[in-house]
Amino acid sequence: MKFKNISTIRTIVLVSLATAGLALMAGCSNNGSGSKPAAKKTAKTAAIWPLAIKDPAKTETGAQIWSENCMRCHQLRSPSQYTPAQWGVIVQYMRLKAGLTGEQARKVLAFLKSASAH
Amino acid sequence: MGKRITLPLLLAAAVAATTVGNVRAADSSNYQQLQKKYSVLKSQMQAMQQQMAHMQKQMAAQQKQMKAVQQAAPSINERATRRAIKRLSRQVMKLSEKEAALEPGNIQVLIAGDVNVQFQNKSGGNSTFYADSSPMIQVRIDKKIFVNTAFDFYTASGQAGGSAADIGAANINYELGDYMTVGGGLITSPIGGIVGNYNPAPWNRWLVDGSLEDNLLPPNELGIWTRGGIPAPDNLGYLTYFLFVSNGPEFIGTSGVPNQLSYDNFTANQNAKTVGGRISYLPIPNVEIGYSAEWASPTNSGALTKSDSWIQAVDFNSYYFNKKIEGFVKFRGGWTWEQVGQGGILPGNPTSPPAFGNNSNGGQIDVAYQPSMCGIKYLDKMMVAFRYDRTDGPVTGVQTSGAMHEQRYSVGLDYWLHSNAVLKFEYEFDNVPDQHGSDAMFMQFAVGI
């Protein structure tokens, strides 16, 4: 397969994307259904730092930490995609990627394990 | 107490005075009876006063006791509750450790990674299919030790029968505490944030092609590091850090000319090490701003020049997920400055080439929107993506490979079958001043394992 004339594709792309973009906006503007967004502000508590680190994660739930932090870099992965044991490995890795504190990681893991359908 | 006594005395005196006044008119027996009554009343009153004083004392004591009880009760309860909570959480931790130990196999292995199939057509070149499989073996040795190995097997694009393999990661990480992990080995470089955070896996990306900024960033670091996340002062969000020492970059081409640096250095043919890291701040979980830098002073053994090299980058990443926009919009961006500066002449080699300056920079802005909450079948799985990226090569001195100035606009349309399976279409508008840019079209099916 070889596209000889890339400028034709270029034009097709421009036109179709513009149309698709408009359709997308219009299609969604009147729709009222769907679930509530999970994103919420981090709970805040007083702290003296760095002498005594008070982790705000103490007041956050595992589900909250998951929904807020785990869609920053990729699509939110559903708890049912992996077994509790597999989540043990993944959270140990993602804790590093996401820069989570130990407390946050433990809470996310507890949530994912309990929500995992396996 | 004095006032209480004087009042009855005055009363008594008044009664006495009236009584005395009446005595004149009354007879003496009456007077005696009255006196008796008076003294009886007086003693009764005194008894009552004593009783009252006693009761008042009792009441005050009781009030004192009540206050003391009121003050003491909550602190006793609080302390007891706190102790009970600590005891309970210790028990829970012990139980969960036992439970973890009971899970079949303490060492847990996960095969992860990704596979992608791609078709690309770049103007001025042949269109081609391309396939890539990057398996990862992730191992949880125990709750502190994590090991990751990643491979990358791919077809060498454009070459018949060509294929290649790379090692993407080989690292061991040890958790020192809640806020710090140390590690060593080969890892995706954190410099620039965008590559390290999202780019290695195509199911993480919205567009098929990498950005021009990516070309300026070191892909890997081979060394040791410390990383973690800590709550920011006053709990205003979080800070993350990733600091490393790794093999320094090496000069490509030792034909006596100072040239491009390769940061993908597994051989360390000289002692120079790279020192660097990335810090980021997350005021809220969906906004991250990062700064990264790395420094090295590599030697070009062929040209015998030594050259300080600096890479600095800023990056940001954020998303807004709300019903108002029927889904989410994500923004990412970054800018990188690279200086391979002023190669000095090494002592004793006056004939070595003159100093050179080599500065490049580049950046990108990425936006994606997915109406994931619109409730319309198929549409809720569609994502539109846009990117502007550019790079500016050195104006003077030694030219690195690639264009001096290049900027591109890319549009993409993705269909997400699952959170880890995506069909992508992308068109890239390429602009190079005074030249024909090479526009390109990509199609990709990427799956995260």
Coordinates of C-alpha atoms in Angstrom, one line a residue:
Chain A
M1 CA 0.0 0.0 0.0
K2 CA 1.4 3.4 -0.9
F3 CA -0.2 6.8 -0.7
K4 CA 1.2 8.7 -3.7
N5 CA -0.3 12.0 -3.0
I6 CA 0.0 12.9 0.6
S7 CA -1.5 16.4 0.1
T8 CA -4.8 14.7 -0.8
I9 CA -4.8 12.8 2.5
R10 CA -3.9 16.1 4.1
T11 CA -7.0 17.8 2.8
I12 CA -9.2 14.8 3.7
V13 CA -7.8 14.8 7.2
L14 CA -8.4 18.5 7.7
V15 CA -11.9 18.5 6.5
S16 CA -13.0 15.3 8.2
L17 CA -11.4 16.2 11.5
A18 CA -13.0 19.6 11.5
T19 CA -16.4 18.1 10.8
A20 CA -15.9 15.4 13.4
G21 CA -14.8 17.9 16.0
L22 CA -17.9 20.0 15.4
A23 CA -20.2 17.0 15.5
L24 CA -18.6 15.9 18.7
M25 CA -19.2 19.2 20.4
A26 CA -22.8 19.4 19.2
G27 CA -23.6 15.8 20.0
C28 CA -22.6 16.2 23.6
S29 CA -23.8 19.6 24.4
N30 CA -27.4 18.6 25.2
N31 CA -26.8 15.3 26.9
G32 CA -27.4 15.3 30.6
S33 CA -26.7 11.7 31.5
G34 CA -23.6 10.1 32.9
S35 CA -22.0 9.6 36.2
K36 CA -20.6 12.2 38.6
P37 CA -16.9 13.2 38.1
A38 CA -14.7 11.5 40.6
A39 CA -12.2 14.4 40.9
K40 CA -12.2 16.3 44.1
K41 CA -9.8 18.5 45.9
T42 CA -7.2 16.9 48.3
A43 CA -8.3 17.0 51.9
K44 CA -6.1 19.4 53.9
T45 CA -4.9 19.2 57.5
A46 CA -2.4 21.4 59.4
A47 CA 1.2 20.4 59.3
I48 CA 4.7 21.4 60.4
W49 CA 7.2 20.5 57.8
P50 CA 9.7 19.0 57.5
L51 CA 9.9 18.3 61.2
A52 CA 6.6 16.4 61.3
I53 CA 5.2 15.3 58.0
K54 CA 1.5 15.0 58.3
D55 CA 0.3 13.1 55.3
P56 CA -3.0 14.5 54.0
A57 CA -3.5 10.9 52.7
K58 CA -4.5 10.2 56.3
T59 CA -7.8 11.8 55.5
E60 CA -8.2 10.6 51.9
T61 CA -9.8 7.3 51.0
G62 CA -8.2 4.8 48.7
A63 CA -10.9 5.2 46.1
Q64 CA -10.3 9.0 46.1
I65 CA -6.6 8.7 45.7
W66 CA -7.1 6.2 42.9
S67 CA -9.6 8.3 41.0
E68 CA -7.6 11.5 41.4
N69 CA -4.1 10.2 40.7
C70 CA -4.4 7.2 38.4
M71 CA -5.8 9.0 35.4
R72 CA -3.1 11.7 35.2
C73 CA -0.8 9.8 32.9
H74 CA -3.1 7.2 31.3
Q75 CA -6.7 6.2 31.1
L76 CA -8.0 5.1 34.5
R77 CA -7.6 1.3 34.7
S78 CA -10.5 -0.5 36.2
P79 CA -10.0 -2.5 39.4
S80 CA -11.6 -5.5 37.7
Q81 CA -8.8 -5.8 35.1
Y82 CA -6.4 -7.5 37.5
T83 CA -6.4 -9.9 40.4
P84 CA -5.7 -8.6 44.0
A85 CA -2.2 -10.2 43.8
Q86 CA -1.5 -8.5 40.4
W87 CA -2.6 -5.2 41.9
G88 CA 0.1 -5.7 44.6
V89 CA 2.8 -5.7 41.9
I90 CA 1.2 -2.8 39.9
V91 CA 0.8 -0.5 42.8
Q92 CA 4.3 -1.1 43.9
Y93 CA 5.4 0.1 40.5
M94 CA 2.9 2.9 40.0
R95 CA 3.7 4.3 43.4
L96 CA 7.2 5.0 42.0
K97 CA 5.8 6.4 38.7
A98 CA 3.1 8.5 40.4
G99 CA 5.3 9.7 43.3
L100 CA 2.8 8.5 45.8
T101 CA 3.7 8.4 49.5
G102 CA 3.7 5.0 51.3
E103 CA 0.4 5.8 53.0
Q104 CA -1.3 6.7 49.7
A105 CA 0.0 3.5 48.0
R106 CA -1.3 1.3 50.9
K107 CA -4.7 2.9 50.7
V108 CA -5.0 2.7 46.9
L109 CA -3.9 -1.0 47.0
A110 CA -6.5 -1.8 49.7
F111 CA -9.2 -0.2 47.6
L112 CA -8.1 -1.9 44.3
K113 CA -7.8 -5.3 46.0
S114 CA -11.3 -5.0 47.5
A115 CA -12.8 -3.6 44.4
S116 CA -11.2 -6.2 42.1
A117 CA -13.9 -8.6 40.9
H118 CA -11.6 -11.6 41.0
Chain B
M1 CA -20.3 35.5 106.3
G2 CA -20.2 38.7 108.3
K3 CA -23.0 40.3 106.4
R4 CA -25.2 37.3 106.9
I5 CA -24.8 37.5 110.7
T6 CA -25.3 41.3 111.0
L7 CA -28.6 41.2 109.1
P8 CA -30.3 38.8 111.5
L9 CA -28.8 40.7 114.4
L10 CA -30.3 43.9 113.1
L11 CA -33.6 42.1 112.7
A12 CA -33.3 40.8 116.2
A13 CA -32.5 44.3 117.4
A14 CA -35.5 45.7 115.6
V15 CA -37.7 43.0 116.9
A16 CA -36.3 43.6 120.4
A17 CA -36.8 47.3 120.1
T18 CA -40.5 46.9 119.1
T19 CA -40.8 44.3 121.9
V20 CA -39.3 46.7 124.4
G21 CA -41.7 49.4 123.1
N22 CA -44.6 47.1 123.7
V23 CA -43.4 46.0 127.1
R24 CA -44.4 49.3 128.4
A25 CA -48.0 48.6 127.3
A26 CA -48.0 44.8 127.9
D27 CA -47.7 42.8 131.0
S28 CA -44.5 41.1 132.1
S29 CA -45.7 37.5 131.4
N30 CA -46.4 38.4 127.8
Y31 CA -43.0 39.9 127.6
Q32 CA -41.3 36.7 128.9
Q33 CA -43.3 34.6 126.4
L34 CA -42.2 36.8 123.6
Q35 CA -38.6 36.7 124.7
K36 CA -38.8 32.9 124.8
K37 CA -40.4 32.8 121.3
Y38 CA -37.7 35.2 120.1
S39 CA -34.8 33.1 121.4
V40 CA -36.5 29.9 119.9
L41 CA -36.8 31.7 116.6
K42 CA -33.3 33.0 116.8
S43 CA -31.8 29.6 117.5
Q44 CA -34.0 28.1 114.7
M45 CA -32.7 30.8 112.3
Q46 CA -29.1 30.1 113.3
A47 CA -29.6 26.4 112.8
M48 CA -31.0 27.1 109.4
Q49 CA -28.1 29.5 108.6
Q50 CA -25.7 26.8 109.5
Q51 CA -27.6 24.3 107.4
M52 CA -27.6 26.7 104.5
A53 CA -23.8 27.3 104.8
H54 CA -23.2 23.6 104.9
M55 CA -25.4 23.0 101.8
Q56 CA -23.6 25.8 100.0
K57 CA -20.2 24.2 100.8
Q58 CA -21.5 20.9 99.6
M59 CA -22.8 22.4 96.4
A60 CA -19.5 24.2 95.7
A61 CA -17.6 20.9 96.3
Q62 CA -20.0 19.1 94.0
Q63 CA -19.6 21.7 91.3
K64 CA -15.8 21.4 91.6
Q65 CA -16.1 17.7 91.3
M66 CA -18.4 18.0 88.3
K67 CA -16.0 20.4 86.6
A68 CA -13.1 18.1 87.2
V69 CA -15.0 15.1 85.9
Q70 CA -16.1 17.1 82.8
Q71 CA -12.5 18.2 82.1
A72 CA -11.1 14.8 82.8
A73 CA -13.6 12.7 81.0
P74 CA -12.9 13.6 77.4
S75 CA -9.1 13.4 77.8
I76 CA -9.4 10.0 79.4
N77 CA -11.8 8.9 76.6
E78 CA -9.6 10.4 73.8
R79 CA -6.5 8.8 75.2
A80 CA -8.2 5.5 75.5
T81 CA -9.7 5.7 72.0
R82 CA -6.3 6.7 70.5
R83 CA -4.7 3.8 72.3
A84 CA -7.4 1.4 71.1
I85 CA -7.1 2.7 67.5
K86 CA -3.3 2.2 67.6
R87 CA -3.8 -1.3 69.0
L88 CA -6.4 -2.1 66.3
S89 CA -4.2 -0.7 63.5
R90 CA -1.3 -2.8 64.8
Q91 CA -3.5 -5.8 64.7
V92 CA -4.8 -5.0 61.2
M93 CA -1.2 -4.5 59.9
K94 CA -0.1 -7.8 61.5
L95 CA -3.2 -9.6 60.0
S96 CA -2.7 -8.1 56.6
E97 CA 1.0 -9.1 56.7
K98 CA -0.1 -12.6 57.6
E99 CA -2.8 -12.6 54.9
A100 CA -0.2 -11.4 52.4
A101 CA 2.1 -14.2 53.5
L102 CA -0.7 -16.7 53.0
E103 CA -1.4 -15.6 49.4
P104 CA 0.0 -18.3 47.2
G105 CA 3.5 -17.3 46.4
N106 CA 5.2 -14.5 48.3
I107 CA 7.0 -13.4 45.2
Q108 CA 4.6 -12.0 42.7
V109 CA 5.4 -11.7 39.0
L110 CA 3.4 -9.7 36.4
I111 CA 4.0 -9.8 32.7
A112 CA 3.0 -6.3 31.6
G113 CA 4.1 -4.1 28.7
D114 CA 2.5 -3.4 25.4
V115 CA 2.2 -4.4 21.7
N116 CA 1.5 -2.1 18.8
V117 CA 1.0 -2.3 15.1
Q118 CA 1.5 0.7 13.0
F119 CA 1.2 2.0 9.5
Q120 CA 2.9 5.2 8.5
N121 CA 3.3 7.2 5.4
K122 CA 5.8 10.0 5.4
S123 CA 6.0 12.2 2.3
G124 CA 9.3 11.6 0.6
G125 CA 9.5 8.1 1.9
N126 CA 7.9 4.7 1.5
S127 CA 4.9 3.9 3.5
T128 CA 5.4 1.0 5.8
F129 CA 3.9 -1.3 8.4
Y130 CA 5.7 -1.5 11.7
A131 CA 5.2 -3.7 14.7
D132 CA 6.6 -3.4 18.2
S133 CA 6.3 -5.7 21.3
S134 CA 7.6 -4.4 24.6
P135 CA 7.1 -7.0 27.3
M136 CA 7.9 -6.1 30.9
I137 CA 8.5 -8.5 33.7
Q138 CA 7.5 -6.8 36.9
V139 CA 8.3 -8.6 40.2
R140 CA 7.3 -7.8 43.7
I141 CA 9.9 -9.6 45.8
D142 CA 8.4 -8.4 49.1
K143 CA 6.6 -5.2 50.2
K144 CA 9.9 -3.2 49.9
I145 CA 11.7 -4.7 46.9
F146 CA 10.4 -4.2 43.3
V147 CA 12.2 -5.4 40.2
N148 CA 11.4 -4.3 36.6
T149 CA 12.8 -5.6 33.3
A150 CA 11.6 -4.3 30.0
F151 CA 12.5 -5.4 26.5
D152 CA 11.7 -3.8 23.2
F153 CA 11.4 -5.9 20.1
Y154 CA 10.6 -4.1 16.9
T155 CA 10.7 -4.2 13.1
A156 CA 13.3 -1.8 11.8
S157 CA 11.0 0.4 9.8
G158 CA 11.5 0.7 6.1
Q159 CA 13.9 -2.2 5.9
A160 CA 12.8 -5.5 4.5
G161 CA 13.2 -8.3 7.0
G162 CA 14.9 -5.9 9.5
S163 CA 14.2 -6.2 13.2
A164 CA 15.9 -5.1 16.4
A165 CA 15.8 -5.6 20.1
D166 CA 16.6 -3.2 23.0
I167 CA 16.6 -3.4 26.7
G168 CA 14.3 -0.7 28.0
A169 CA 14.6 -1.3 31.8
A170 CA 16.5 -3.4 34.2
N171 CA 16.2 -2.1 37.7
I172 CA 15.9 -2.9 41.3
N173 CA 14.1 -0.6 43.7
Y174 CA 14.1 -0.7 47.5
E175 CA 11.6 1.2 49.6
L176 CA 13.3 3.0 52.4
G177 CA 10.2 4.5 53.9
D178 CA 6.9 6.2 53.1
Y179 CA 8.7 9.1 51.4
M180 CA 11.8 7.5 49.8
T181 CA 12.8 4.6 47.5
V182 CA 16.3 4.0 46.3
G183 CA 17.2 2.1 43.2
G184 CA 19.7 1.2 40.6
G185 CA 20.0 -0.1 37.1
L186 CA 18.6 1.0 33.8
I187 CA 15.5 3.2 33.9
T188 CA 13.5 5.6 31.6
S189 CA 15.0 9.0 32.2
P190 CA 12.9 11.4 34.3
I191 CA 14.3 14.4 32.4
G192 CA 11.6 16.3 30.7
G193 CA 8.9 14.5 32.6
I194 CA 6.8 13.8 29.5
V195 CA 8.9 10.9 28.2
G196 CA 9.5 9.4 31.6
N197 CA 5.9 9.7 32.7
Y198 CA 3.8 8.7 29.7
N199 CA 5.7 8.2 26.5
P200 CA 7.2 4.7 26.8
A201 CA 3.9 3.0 26.4
P202 CA 1.9 3.7 23.2
W203 CA -1.4 3.0 25.1
N204 CA -0.5 5.9 27.3
R205 CA -0.1 8.3 24.4
W206 CA -2.8 10.1 22.3
L207 CA -0.7 10.5 19.2
V208 CA 1.4 7.9 17.4
D209 CA 4.5 9.8 16.6
G210 CA 6.9 11.0 19.3
S211 CA 7.5 14.7 19.6
L212 CA 10.4 16.8 18.4
E213 CA 11.2 17.6 22.1
D214 CA 11.6 13.9 22.8
N215 CA 14.6 13.9 20.5
L216 CA 16.4 16.3 22.8
L217 CA 15.8 14.2 25.9
P218 CA 17.9 11.3 27.1
P219 CA 15.8 8.2 26.8
N220 CA 17.4 6.2 29.7
E221 CA 19.6 6.6 32.7
L222 CA 21.9 3.8 33.7
G223 CA 22.9 4.5 37.3
I224 CA 21.6 4.8 40.8
W225 CA 18.7 7.0 42.1
T226 CA 16.5 8.0 44.9
R227 CA 12.9 9.0 44.3
G228 CA 9.6 9.6 46.2
G229 CA 6.7 11.8 47.0
I230 CA 6.2 14.0 50.0
P231 CA 3.4 16.2 51.2
A232 CA 4.2 19.9 50.5
P233 CA 4.7 22.4 53.3
D234 CA 1.4 23.2 55.0
N235 CA -0.2 20.4 53.1
L236 CA -0.5 22.5 50.0
G237 CA -0.4 19.4 47.7
Y238 CA 2.5 17.1 47.0
L239 CA 6.1 17.3 45.9
T240 CA 7.9 14.5 44.0
Y241 CA 11.6 14.1 43.4
F242 CA 13.8 11.8 41.4
L243 CA 17.6 12.4 41.7
F244 CA 20.2 10.3 40.0
V245 CA 23.8 9.7 39.1
S246 CA 24.3 7.8 35.8
N247 CA 26.7 7.0 33.1
G248 CA 27.7 10.2 31.3
P249 CA 26.9 10.8 27.6
E250 CA 29.4 10.0 25.0
F251 CA 30.3 11.8 21.8
I252 CA 29.0 10.2 18.6
G253 CA 31.8 10.0 16.0
T254 CA 35.3 10.3 17.2
S255 CA 36.7 11.5 13.9
G256 CA 38.5 14.4 15.5
V257 CA 35.4 16.6 15.3
P258 CA 33.3 17.5 18.3
N259 CA 29.9 16.2 17.5
Q260 CA 26.5 15.1 18.8
L261 CA 26.2 13.6 22.2
S262 CA 24.6 10.2 22.8
Y263 CA 22.9 10.0 26.1
D264 CA 22.1 6.3 25.6
N265 CA 25.4 5.3 27.1
F266 CA 25.7 1.8 28.3
T267 CA 29.4 1.5 27.9
A268 CA 30.9 4.4 29.8
N269 CA 34.0 4.7 27.8
Q270 CA 35.1 7.6 30.1
N271 CA 34.7 8.4 33.7
A272 CA 32.4 11.4 33.4
K273 CA 29.1 10.8 35.1
T274 CA 25.8 12.6 34.7
V275 CA 24.2 14.1 37.8
G276 CA 20.6 15.2 37.5
G277 CA 17.0 14.8 38.5
R278 CA 13.5 16.1 38.3
I279 CA 11.3 17.7 41.0
S280 CA 7.6 18.3 40.5
Y281 CA 4.9 20.0 42.4
L282 CA 1.2 18.9 42.5
P283 CA -1.0 21.6 44.1
I284 CA -3.9 19.3 43.4
P285 CA -3.6 15.7 42.1
N286 CA -4.6 16.7 38.6
V287 CA -2.1 19.4 38.1
E288 CA 1.7 18.7 38.0
I289 CA 4.5 21.2 37.2
G290 CA 8.0 19.7 36.8
Y291 CA 11.5 21.0 36.5
S292 CA 14.4 18.7 35.5
A293 CA 18.1 19.2 34.8
E294 CA 21.1 17.1 34.2
W295 CA 24.8 17.9 33.9
A296 CA 27.7 16.1 32.6
S297 CA 31.2 16.8 31.4
P298 CA 32.0 14.3 28.7
T299 CA 35.3 13.9 26.9
N300 CA 35.6 13.4 23.2
S301 CA 38.4 10.9 23.1
G302 CA 38.9 11.4 19.4
A303 CA 39.0 15.2 19.4
L304 CA 40.4 15.3 23.0
T305 CA 38.0 18.0 24.0
K306 CA 36.1 18.2 27.2
S307 CA 32.7 19.8 27.2
D308 CA 30.2 20.7 29.8
S309 CA 26.7 19.6 28.8
W310 CA 23.5 20.8 30.3
I311 CA 20.0 19.7 29.8
Q312 CA 17.2 21.6 31.5
A313 CA 13.5 21.1 31.0
V314 CA 10.1 22.3 32.4
D315 CA 7.0 20.3 32.0
F316 CA 3.4 20.4 33.0
N317 CA 0.5 18.0 33.0
S318 CA -3.1 18.5 34.0
Y319 CA -6.5 17.2 33.4
Y320 CA -10.0 18.5 34.0
F321 CA -12.7 15.9 34.4
N322 CA -16.2 17.3 34.7
K323 CA -19.8 16.7 33.6
K324 CA -19.9 20.2 32.4
I325 CA -17.7 19.2 29.5
E326 CA -19.2 15.7 29.3
G327 CA -15.8 14.1 29.9
F328 CA -12.2 15.1 30.3
V329 CA -9.7 17.4 28.7
K330 CA -6.0 16.8 29.2
F331 CA -3.1 19.3 28.8
R332 CA 0.5 18.5 28.6
G333 CA 3.5 20.5 27.6
G334 CA 7.2 21.0 28.0
W335 CA 10.2 22.9 26.9
T336 CA 13.8 21.7 26.9
W337 CA 17.1 23.6 26.7
E338 CA 20.2 21.7 25.8
Q339 CA 23.7 23.1 25.9
V340 CA 26.7 21.2 24.8
G341 CA 29.0 24.1 25.5
Q342 CA 32.4 25.5 24.8
G343 CA 34.6 22.4 24.5
G344 CA 37.8 23.4 26.1
I345 CA 41.2 22.4 24.8
L346 CA 42.7 19.7 26.9
P347 CA 46.0 20.5 28.5
G348 CA 49.0 19.4 26.4
N349 CA 46.9 19.2 23.2
P350 CA 47.2 22.7 21.6
T351 CA 46.3 21.2 18.2
S352 CA 42.9 20.0 19.3
P353 CA 39.9 21.6 17.6
P354 CA 38.7 25.0 18.8
A355 CA 36.0 25.4 21.3
F356 CA 32.4 25.0 20.1
G357 CA 29.0 26.0 21.3
N358 CA 26.0 23.8 20.6
N359 CA 22.6 24.9 22.0
S360 CA 19.4 23.3 21.0
N361 CA 15.9 23.7 22.4
G362 CA 12.5 22.5 21.7
G363 CA 9.1 22.0 23.2
Q364 CA 5.5 20.8 22.8
I365 CA 2.0 21.5 23.8
D366 CA -0.5 18.6 23.7
V367 CA -4.3 18.8 24.2
A368 CA -6.8 15.9 24.2
Y369 CA -10.5 15.8 24.8
Q370 CA -12.7 12.8 25.3
P371 CA -16.5 13.1 25.9
S372 CA -16.4 10.0 28.1
M373 CA -19.5 11.0 30.0
C374 CA -21.7 12.0 27.1
G375 CA -23.6 8.7 27.2
I376 CA -23.6 8.4 23.4
K377 CA -22.5 5.0 22.2
Y378 CA -19.1 5.1 20.4
L379 CA -18.8 8.9 20.8
D380 CA -17.9 8.4 24.5
K381 CA -14.9 6.3 23.4
M382 CA -13.5 8.9 20.9
M383 CA -10.7 11.2 21.7
V384 CA -9.5 14.2 19.7
A385 CA -5.9 15.2 20.2
F386 CA -3.8 18.1 19.0
R387 CA -0.1 18.8 19.4
Y388 CA 2.2 21.6 18.5
D389 CA 5.9 20.8 18.7
R390 CA 9.1 22.5 17.6
T391 CA 12.8 22.2 17.8
D392 CA 15.6 24.7 17.2
G393 CA 19.0 23.4 16.5
P394 CA 22.3 25.2 17.0
V395 CA 22.6 28.5 15.1
T396 CA 26.4 28.6 15.3
G397 CA 29.0 25.9 15.9
V398 CA 28.5 22.3 15.3
Q399 CA 25.2 21.2 13.8
T400 CA 23.4 18.3 15.3
S401 CA 21.6 15.9 13.1
G402 CA 18.1 16.8 11.9
A403 CA 16.6 20.1 11.0
M404 CA 17.9 23.4 12.3
H405 CA 14.4 24.7 12.9
E406 CA 11.4 22.5 12.6
Q407 CA 7.8 22.9 13.8
R408 CA 4.8 20.6 13.5
Y409 CA 1.1 20.6 14.1
S410 CA -0.4 17.2 14.6
V411 CA -4.1 16.2 14.9
G412 CA -5.3 12.8 16.0
L413 CA -8.5 10.9 16.4
D414 CA -8.5 7.9 18.8
Y415 CA -11.0 5.3 19.6
W416 CA -10.6 3.7 23.0
L417 CA -11.9 0.1 23.0
H418 CA -10.7 -0.3 26.6
S419 CA -8.7 1.9 28.9
N420 CA -5.6 0.0 27.6
A421 CA -6.6 -0.7 23.9
V422 CA -6.7 2.1 21.4
L423 CA -7.0 2.7 17.7
K424 CA -5.3 5.9 16.6
F425 CA -5.2 8.0 13.5
E426 CA -2.8 10.9 13.2
Y427 CA -1.8 13.5 10.6
E428 CA 1.3 15.5 11.1
F429 CA 1.9 18.9 9.4
D430 CA 5.6 19.5 9.2
N431 CA 7.3 22.8 8.6
V432 CA 10.9 23.3 8.0
P433 CA 11.9 26.9 6.8
D434 CA 13.1 27.0 3.2
Q435 CA 12.5 23.2 2.8
H436 CA 9.7 20.9 2.2
G437 CA 8.6 19.6 5.5
S438 CA 7.8 15.9 5.5
D439 CA 4.1 15.6 6.4
A440 CA 3.2 12.2 7.7
M441 CA 0.2 10.1 8.3
F442 CA 0.0 7.3 11.0
M443 CA -2.4 4.6 12.0
Q444 CA -1.8 2.5 15.0
F445 CA -3.5 -0.2 17.1
A446 CA -1.9 -0.2 20.6
V447 CA -2.6 -2.5 23.5
G448 CA -1.3 -2.3 27.0
I449 CA -0.9 -5.7 28.6

